[in-house]
Amino acid sequence: MLRDDAFARTAAIVVLTACAVLSPARAFARATVSLDGGSIVFFSDTLSVIARDGATLRLADGTRARGDAAFIDLRTDRAVLAGHARVTRGGATTGADAIALELDGDRVDLLDASTGVTSTTRRLGAPAPAEFDAARFDFPDVDDRGAFIRSRHATITPHADVRFTPAAFPTSVGGLPVPSYLYTYATAAGFGASSLGGATFDQPYGLFGSPTSLTALHARWDDGPGPAIALQQQIVSGDAAYAAASIDQPLRGYSVRGLNAYRRLGTRYTAEADASSTIYGTLMHAALTAAFGNAGGRMDYTRTSGGASSYTASLRTPDEPLFGGITWRLTGSTGFDAQRGGLLFELPDAHDFATVWRNGLDLFLATPVVRVPLGATLATTLDAARTWYAFPHHFDTLTGTATASRTFSRRLSLFAGYQATWSADVYPGTQSLFYPAPIAPLLLPDGTPYYGYAAFTGARTYRAENAALQITPDINTSYRFSVVHTSDFPQFDGFGRPVWEVRGDIRFRPFPNIGLDVGRAYDFDWGGTRWQPRWSFAITP
Amino acid sequence: MNIAVLFAAATAASVFRIVPLACDGDRLVVAGAGVLRLADGVTCAQIVPGRAIAVQLDDGGRATPQRLPPDALPAAKIPRTAYVLAPAADRDADETQLVTTTIDVIVPARTPPSDDIYLSTERTSWSPAEVRMDRVDARRFRLALQLHRGARLAFRVTRGSYGTTERDASRMLPPAHVAAGEPDAHVTVVVAAWADID
């Protein structure tokens, strides 16, 4: 265990350190563009950077351009210098009323209000008459109050990111200043990947970036551990591959180190690997997926530093039509579960069962969304699965869901749902060995005995009914109120899911450039507390 | 009716919102458009390149800067005949306009019915729970966004965490979808699978 844990920790730290060290070097090695201005505003939806009150643009090849104002379109890598514009390279210089140039190209267009448009190159040779292309001299008409970021200096890595120094996020009641902010606009899929676990709130803060990498700090908050700081390094190769390594350190609690990698193998296969390590041990997982038309398969292998491992290989059919729009899908699987020292520890000869193979079948049925009386719609699913083990043991589950919706107007909708799962963990002939009747009643977190637990012999029931009201008064505002009631077995005060949960969510835009999504949930009369509140929080540009 | 009368009818009492690129003598360069001539007595003193202003055109097509009214027409509406130096082609897009772009997401039947659906965009370095979508029915979610005309927003669909990002039919990471800032633009995304399901 210690050896695996130490290995995972060392691997994560080595990868993270190497990436963190190499990534800035790569970023700085790339051709960058810098823009200075008396003021700079950035608009995230149009990827527009606008400098006013005197603008200076510096390109990687030594070209300098000045103007009263400047606009850089990050989508097209195009810059426009407006008013008393001059461009200089080495000893050559030329001026015009406005100058348009490409950040990653050679062309330079000069617009003179009296004589029209001429064109030259970055070498600033003699300009030649050119067509007046209005699009090349576009300069967006923006309201600075809607800017996402205000700054005075911007450093741009084309197709990747822009760093603002300093940066302020303006609101109508002031701006939140930070010394520097890296905004990444690269769209490769790997930038959307992470080796960090889920969190109630996660706000990344880019440190270093390039078209193929990003080093970021994450300010996080989660129920339980509370606030945390995480460092993550991503290395990306387009949509085809990525690797991410991270260290998540809550202010109280233990750190979590993570690793996550993905690689597309041709047009049919993918390979994935992930690992996480805490003081309790290390969990490693690798997977291969394959697609054959709409059918597919996958192999998963999981191993822990505690000596547990599992392997599953599965094949699935496509979603096939049955009748009336209903579809079915069958998944078959085989694999094993293993535990060093014995898997079935309830048995006196547990060490003989260190590895237990299993086979499974899963049938999934889904109806389409259909219209039902009262102007509502309804969709249902049914999932039946059985797993057989190479030991007198099988595990059955049957899950049904139904979701109804009723739209009263464009602004008001009502939803209701029902989900139920019945499962049975069956050991023919040895049931009482694996689910023995408790000698003493189970004690709940508040100290009260749960006598009903004595009836639990491996069969579980999970039932949940939920209703939600959704109100969207305008495009920027959405309210949602929901109630969930569960009726499970085994379930008692503090054991299992809370019986009642009430939740409210609001998504709104208090400022033109900042939106908020705030949620508040309560579990009622559960585990000895009258109610247990939870928050969720997200900031939207 | 001659051309001058037509021109006067088109521009009378019309105020246009423009972004000046430069002002030199009696010439005013309009961003993304052409070069206007300033009216007699008007100087470049109050014109700041890159900062939007309003201009009113007289019968001769000469421009006089004005206070910016809320109902000013976009620069794209300036008659081509008003320009002393006109671009090779007209542009008709008003990039100041905030337009509504609607994104519909259809999720697979195996999606857990109680899960929320989110958009993850480049605006937050691909935060997986950036914007929660509104539910339409059991398998359709919708979000209307206000974008500047001409904007392009790259996005992916998640169930709120990095581990629940969408996958394509081959279980591969798909390229980002793009929502365009065009009037009444509508993007429908059919999620084939999730990273953590199937």
Coordinates of C-alpha atoms in Angstrom, one line a residue, chain A residues 167-409:
Chain A
A167 CA -6.9 43.1 -14.4
A168 CA -10.1 44.3 -12.9
F169 CA -13.6 42.8 -13.3
P170 CA -15.9 45.8 -13.4
T171 CA -19.3 45.9 -11.8
S172 CA -21.6 48.8 -11.3
V173 CA -20.5 48.9 -7.7
G174 CA -16.8 48.7 -8.3
G175 CA -14.2 46.4 -9.7
L176 CA -12.4 43.4 -8.3
P177 CA -8.7 44.0 -9.0
V178 CA -6.1 41.3 -9.4
P179 CA -2.4 41.8 -10.3
S180 CA -2.7 39.6 -13.4
Y181 CA -5.3 37.4 -15.1
L182 CA -4.9 34.8 -17.8
Y183 CA -7.9 34.3 -20.0
T184 CA -7.7 31.1 -22.1
Y185 CA -9.8 31.0 -25.3
A186 CA -8.3 27.8 -26.8
T187 CA -11.1 25.4 -27.6
A188 CA -9.2 22.1 -27.6
A189 CA -11.3 19.5 -25.7
G190 CA -8.5 18.8 -23.2
F191 CA -8.9 22.3 -21.7
G192 CA -12.2 21.1 -20.5
A193 CA -10.7 18.1 -18.7
S194 CA -9.6 18.0 -15.2
S195 CA -8.1 15.6 -12.6
L196 CA -9.8 17.5 -9.8
G197 CA -12.8 16.1 -8.1
G198 CA -16.1 17.8 -8.1
A199 CA -16.7 20.8 -6.0
T200 CA -19.6 23.1 -5.1
F201 CA -17.6 26.0 -6.4
D202 CA -14.5 26.0 -8.6
Q203 CA -13.0 29.1 -10.0
P204 CA -9.8 28.6 -12.0
Y205 CA -7.1 31.3 -12.1
G206 CA -4.7 30.8 -15.0
L207 CA -1.0 31.2 -14.2
F208 CA 0.7 30.1 -17.4
G209 CA -0.7 29.2 -20.8
S210 CA 0.1 28.2 -24.3
P211 CA -1.9 26.7 -27.2
T212 CA -1.1 23.3 -25.7
S213 CA -1.0 23.8 -22.0
L214 CA -2.4 25.6 -19.0
T215 CA -1.3 25.9 -15.5
A216 CA -4.0 27.1 -13.2
L217 CA -4.8 27.7 -9.6
H218 CA -8.3 26.8 -8.6
A219 CA -10.2 28.4 -5.7
R220 CA -12.6 25.8 -4.6
W221 CA -15.3 25.2 -2.0
D222 CA -17.1 22.1 -1.1
D223 CA -19.5 20.9 1.5
G224 CA -17.5 19.2 4.2
P225 CA -13.9 20.1 3.5
G226 CA -14.8 23.8 3.0
P227 CA -12.4 26.1 1.1
A228 CA -9.5 24.6 -0.8
I229 CA -6.7 25.7 -3.2
A230 CA -5.8 23.5 -6.0
L231 CA -3.0 23.6 -8.6
Q232 CA -3.6 21.9 -11.9
Q233 CA -1.5 21.4 -15.1
Q234 CA -3.1 20.5 -18.4
I235 CA -1.3 19.4 -21.5
V236 CA -3.4 19.2 -24.6
S237 CA -3.1 18.0 -28.1
G238 CA -6.2 19.4 -29.9
D239 CA -9.2 17.3 -29.4
A240 CA -7.2 14.1 -29.6
A241 CA -5.3 13.9 -26.3
Y242 CA -4.8 15.5 -23.0
A243 CA -3.1 14.9 -19.6
A244 CA -4.0 16.7 -16.4
A245 CA -2.3 16.5 -13.1
S246 CA -3.4 18.3 -9.9
I247 CA -3.0 18.8 -6.2
D248 CA -6.1 19.8 -4.2
Q249 CA -5.4 21.1 -0.7
P250 CA -8.3 22.0 1.5
L251 CA -7.6 24.5 4.2
R252 CA -8.7 21.8 6.6
G253 CA -8.5 18.1 5.7
Y254 CA -6.2 16.1 3.6
S255 CA -4.9 16.8 0.1
V256 CA -5.9 14.9 -3.0
R257 CA -3.5 14.3 -5.9
G258 CA -5.0 13.5 -9.2
L259 CA -4.0 12.4 -12.7
N260 CA -6.2 12.1 -15.8
A261 CA -5.2 11.3 -19.3
Y262 CA -7.0 10.6 -22.6
R263 CA -5.9 9.6 -26.0
R264 CA -7.9 9.1 -29.2
L265 CA -6.7 6.0 -31.1
G266 CA -7.8 6.3 -34.6
T267 CA -11.5 6.8 -35.4
R268 CA -12.8 3.9 -33.2
Y269 CA -10.8 3.6 -30.0
T270 CA -9.9 5.7 -27.1
A271 CA -7.6 5.1 -24.1
E272 CA -8.1 6.7 -20.8
A273 CA -6.3 6.6 -17.4
D274 CA -6.9 8.4 -14.1
A275 CA -5.6 8.1 -10.6
S276 CA -6.2 9.8 -7.3
S277 CA -4.3 9.6 -4.1
T278 CA -5.0 10.6 -0.5
I279 CA -3.8 9.7 2.9
Y280 CA -6.2 6.8 2.7
G281 CA -4.5 5.3 -0.4
T282 CA -4.4 5.4 -4.2
L283 CA -7.1 4.6 -6.8
M284 CA -6.0 3.9 -10.3
H285 CA -8.2 3.3 -13.3
A286 CA -7.5 2.6 -17.0
A287 CA -10.0 2.2 -19.8
L288 CA -10.2 1.4 -23.5
T289 CA -13.3 2.1 -25.5
A290 CA -14.3 1.0 -28.9
A291 CA -17.0 1.9 -31.4
F292 CA -18.4 -0.3 -34.1
G293 CA -21.0 1.8 -35.8
N294 CA -23.5 2.6 -33.1
A295 CA -22.5 -0.4 -31.1
G296 CA -19.5 -0.4 -28.9
G297 CA -17.5 -1.9 -26.1
R298 CA -15.1 -1.0 -23.3
M299 CA -12.6 -2.5 -20.9
D300 CA -12.0 -1.0 -17.5
Y301 CA -9.4 -2.0 -15.0
T302 CA -9.3 -0.4 -11.5
R303 CA -6.7 -1.0 -8.8
T304 CA -6.3 0.4 -5.3
S305 CA -3.3 0.6 -3.0
G306 CA -5.4 -1.4 -0.5
G307 CA -5.0 -4.5 -2.7
A308 CA -8.4 -4.4 -4.4
S309 CA -8.8 -4.6 -8.1
S310 CA -11.5 -5.1 -10.7
Y311 CA -11.8 -5.7 -14.4
T312 CA -14.8 -5.4 -16.7
A313 CA -15.1 -5.9 -20.4
S314 CA -18.5 -5.0 -21.9
L315 CA -20.2 -5.0 -25.3
R316 CA -23.3 -3.0 -26.0
T317 CA -25.8 -3.1 -28.9
P318 CA -27.0 0.1 -30.5
D319 CA -30.3 1.6 -29.3
E320 CA -32.6 -0.5 -31.4
P321 CA -36.3 0.4 -32.1
L322 CA -38.9 -1.8 -30.5
F323 CA -42.3 -0.3 -31.2
G324 CA -44.0 3.0 -30.8
G325 CA -40.7 4.8 -30.6
I326 CA -39.5 2.7 -27.7
T327 CA -35.8 1.7 -27.9
W328 CA -33.9 -1.1 -26.3
R329 CA -30.2 -1.7 -25.7
L330 CA -28.5 -4.8 -24.3
T331 CA -25.1 -4.7 -22.6
G332 CA -23.2 -7.8 -21.8
S333 CA -20.2 -7.8 -19.5
T334 CA -17.6 -10.1 -18.0
G335 CA -14.8 -9.4 -15.5
F336 CA -13.6 -10.0 -12.0
D337 CA -13.3 -8.5 -8.6
A338 CA -10.2 -9.2 -6.5
Q339 CA -8.9 -8.4 -3.0
R340 CA -5.6 -9.3 -1.6
G341 CA -6.2 -11.7 1.3
G342 CA -9.6 -12.7 0.2
L343 CA -12.7 -11.0 -1.3
L344 CA -15.5 -12.8 0.6
F345 CA -14.2 -12.0 4.0
E346 CA -17.3 -13.4 5.6
L347 CA -16.2 -16.9 4.6
P348 CA -13.8 -18.9 6.8
D349 CA -11.8 -19.8 3.7
A350 CA -11.8 -16.3 2.3
H351 CA -8.3 -16.5 1.1
D352 CA -9.5 -19.1 -1.5
F353 CA -11.7 -16.4 -3.0
A354 CA -9.1 -13.7 -3.7
T355 CA -10.5 -13.3 -7.2
V356 CA -14.1 -13.9 -8.2
W357 CA -15.2 -13.7 -11.8
R358 CA -18.6 -12.5 -12.9
N359 CA -20.8 -12.0 -15.9
G360 CA -23.6 -9.5 -16.4
L361 CA -26.5 -8.6 -18.6
D362 CA -28.2 -5.3 -18.7
L363 CA -31.4 -4.5 -20.7
F364 CA -32.3 -0.9 -21.0
L365 CA -35.7 0.3 -22.4
A366 CA -36.6 3.9 -23.1
T367 CA -39.8 5.5 -24.3
P368 CA -39.7 8.7 -26.3
V369 CA -41.1 11.9 -24.9
V370 CA -44.8 11.5 -25.5
R371 CA -47.8 13.8 -25.1
V372 CA -50.2 12.8 -22.3
P373 CA -53.5 14.4 -21.0
L374 CA -53.5 17.8 -19.4
G375 CA -51.0 19.1 -22.0
A376 CA -48.1 17.4 -20.4
T377 CA -45.3 15.2 -21.7
L378 CA -44.0 12.0 -20.3
A379 CA -40.8 9.9 -20.8
T380 CA -40.0 6.7 -19.0
T381 CA -37.1 4.3 -18.8
L382 CA -36.7 0.8 -17.5
D383 CA -33.4 -0.9 -16.7
A384 CA -33.1 -4.5 -15.6
A385 CA -29.7 -6.1 -14.8
R386 CA -28.3 -9.3 -13.4
T387 CA -24.8 -10.1 -12.4
W388 CA -23.7 -13.7 -11.9
Y389 CA -20.6 -14.5 -9.9
A390 CA -18.3 -17.6 -10.0
F391 CA -19.6 -18.3 -6.5
P392 CA -23.2 -19.0 -5.5
H393 CA -24.2 -15.3 -5.7
H394 CA -26.1 -13.0 -8.0
F395 CA -27.1 -9.4 -7.9
D396 CA -30.3 -8.1 -9.5
T397 CA -31.4 -4.6 -10.0
L398 CA -34.5 -3.2 -11.6
T399 CA -34.8 0.6 -12.1
G400 CA -37.7 2.6 -13.5
T401 CA -38.0 6.3 -14.0
A402 CA -40.8 8.5 -15.2
T403 CA -40.5 12.3 -15.9
A404 CA -43.4 14.4 -16.7
S405 CA -43.4 18.1 -17.7
R406 CA -46.1 20.7 -18.2
T407 CA -45.4 24.0 -19.8
F408 CA -48.0 26.6 -18.8
S409 CA -46.4 29.5 -20.7

